[in-house]
Short mmCIF file of C-alpha atoms in Angstrom, two decimals:
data_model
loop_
_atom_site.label_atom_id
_atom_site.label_comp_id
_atom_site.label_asym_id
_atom_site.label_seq_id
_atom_site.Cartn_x
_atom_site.Cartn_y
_atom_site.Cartn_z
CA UNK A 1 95.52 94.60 95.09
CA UNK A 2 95.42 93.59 98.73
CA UNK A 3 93.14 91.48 100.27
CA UNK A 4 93.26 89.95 104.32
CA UNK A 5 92.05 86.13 103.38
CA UNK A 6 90.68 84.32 106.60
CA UNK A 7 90.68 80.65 105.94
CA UNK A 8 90.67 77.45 108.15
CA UNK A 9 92.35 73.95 107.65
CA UNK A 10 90.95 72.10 110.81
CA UNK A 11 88.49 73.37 113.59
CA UNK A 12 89.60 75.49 115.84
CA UNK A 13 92.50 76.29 113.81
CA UNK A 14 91.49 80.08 111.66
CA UNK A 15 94.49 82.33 110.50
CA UNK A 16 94.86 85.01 108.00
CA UNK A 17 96.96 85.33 105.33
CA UNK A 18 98.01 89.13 103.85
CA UNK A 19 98.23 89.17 100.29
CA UNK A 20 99.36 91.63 98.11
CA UNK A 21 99.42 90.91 94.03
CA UNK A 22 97.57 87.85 94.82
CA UNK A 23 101.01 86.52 96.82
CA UNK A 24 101.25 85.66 100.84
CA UNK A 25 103.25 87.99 102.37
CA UNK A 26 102.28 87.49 106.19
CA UNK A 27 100.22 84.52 107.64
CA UNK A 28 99.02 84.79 110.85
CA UNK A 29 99.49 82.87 114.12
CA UNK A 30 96.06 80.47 114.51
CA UNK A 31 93.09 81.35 116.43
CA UNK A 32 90.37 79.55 117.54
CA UNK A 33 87.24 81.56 116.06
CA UNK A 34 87.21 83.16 113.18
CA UNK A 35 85.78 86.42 115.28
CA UNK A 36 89.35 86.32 117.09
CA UNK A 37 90.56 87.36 113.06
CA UNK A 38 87.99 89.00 112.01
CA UNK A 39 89.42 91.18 114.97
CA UNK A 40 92.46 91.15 114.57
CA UNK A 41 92.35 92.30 111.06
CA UNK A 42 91.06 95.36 112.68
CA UNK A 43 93.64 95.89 114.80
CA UNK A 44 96.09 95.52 111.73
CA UNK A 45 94.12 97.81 109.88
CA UNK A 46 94.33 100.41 112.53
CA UNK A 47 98.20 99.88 113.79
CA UNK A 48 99.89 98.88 110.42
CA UNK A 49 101.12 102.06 109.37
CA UNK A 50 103.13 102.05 113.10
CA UNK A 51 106.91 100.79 113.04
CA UNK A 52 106.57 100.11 116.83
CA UNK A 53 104.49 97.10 115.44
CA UNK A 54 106.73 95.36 113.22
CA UNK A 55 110.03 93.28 114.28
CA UNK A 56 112.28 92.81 111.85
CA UNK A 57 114.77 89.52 112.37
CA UNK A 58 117.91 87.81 110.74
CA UNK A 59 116.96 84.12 111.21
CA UNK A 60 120.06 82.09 111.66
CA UNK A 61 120.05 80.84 108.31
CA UNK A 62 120.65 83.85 107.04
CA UNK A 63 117.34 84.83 105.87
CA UNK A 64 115.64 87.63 107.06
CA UNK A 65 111.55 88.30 108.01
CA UNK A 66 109.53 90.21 109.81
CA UNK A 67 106.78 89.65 112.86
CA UNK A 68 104.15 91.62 113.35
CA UNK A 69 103.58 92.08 117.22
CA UNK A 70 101.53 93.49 119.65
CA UNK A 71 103.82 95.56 121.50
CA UNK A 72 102.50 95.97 124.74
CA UNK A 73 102.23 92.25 125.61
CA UNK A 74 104.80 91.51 123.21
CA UNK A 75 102.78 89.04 121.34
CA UNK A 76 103.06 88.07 117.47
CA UNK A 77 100.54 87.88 115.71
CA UNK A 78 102.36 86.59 113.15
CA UNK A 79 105.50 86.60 110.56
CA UNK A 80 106.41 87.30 106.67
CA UNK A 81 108.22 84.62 104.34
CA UNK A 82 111.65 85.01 104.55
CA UNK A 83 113.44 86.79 101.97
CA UNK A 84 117.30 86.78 100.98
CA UNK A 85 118.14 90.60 102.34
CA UNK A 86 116.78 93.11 104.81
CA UNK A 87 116.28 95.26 102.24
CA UNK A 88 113.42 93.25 100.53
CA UNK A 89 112.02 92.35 104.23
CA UNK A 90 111.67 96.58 104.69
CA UNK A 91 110.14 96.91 100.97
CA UNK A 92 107.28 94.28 101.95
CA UNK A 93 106.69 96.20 105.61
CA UNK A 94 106.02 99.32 103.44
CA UNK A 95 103.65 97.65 101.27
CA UNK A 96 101.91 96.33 104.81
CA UNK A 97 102.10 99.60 105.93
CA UNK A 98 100.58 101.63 103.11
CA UNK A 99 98.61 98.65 101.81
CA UNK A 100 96.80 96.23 104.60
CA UNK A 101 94.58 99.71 106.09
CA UNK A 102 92.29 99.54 102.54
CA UNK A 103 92.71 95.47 101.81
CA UNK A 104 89.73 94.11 101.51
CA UNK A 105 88.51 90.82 103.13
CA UNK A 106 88.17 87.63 101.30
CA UNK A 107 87.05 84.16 103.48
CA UNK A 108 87.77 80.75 101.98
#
């Protein structure tokens, strides 16, 4: 199951966490309201299934990720885990893609 999980460790300081088989697979960037989130979920929601949206990089440890990012300002919103291969990094963008337009909301 997938669930968007908006949470907050300090104020001022809200991000969301993607989570797919109740494991983080992309955390987001912070905001400063929890209405900039609840937002920005819907922007996910809308634009996930779009590969102009996700940026896939070889970190220079050798692991690889991927950002999700606004395109037109070039902005991330925010990044994966890193994983060992690029293969793994493009199996967890499909399950973003196909997954994060039905996961539900959870706030902690």
């Amino acid at each position: 199951m997938a669930v968007f999980v908006v949470f907050t460790s300090k104020p001022k300081d809200y991000r969301i966490l993607f989570k797919y088989n109740d494991k983080i697979e992309f955390s987001s960037k912070s905001f400063s309201t929890r209405v900039e989130c609840l937002q920005m979920i819907r922007l996910m929601r809308s634009k996930c299934h779009k590969d102009v949206f996700y940026k896939i990089k070889n970190l220079s440890c050798g692991s690889w990720c991927f950002e999700f990012v606004e395109p037109t300002r070039n902005d991330v919103i925010g990044c994966s885990k890193t994983y060992t291969d690029k293969i793994t990094v493009l199996n967890k963008i499909s399950h973003m893609k196909t997954k994060a337009q039905k996961a539900k909301l959870k706030s902690v």
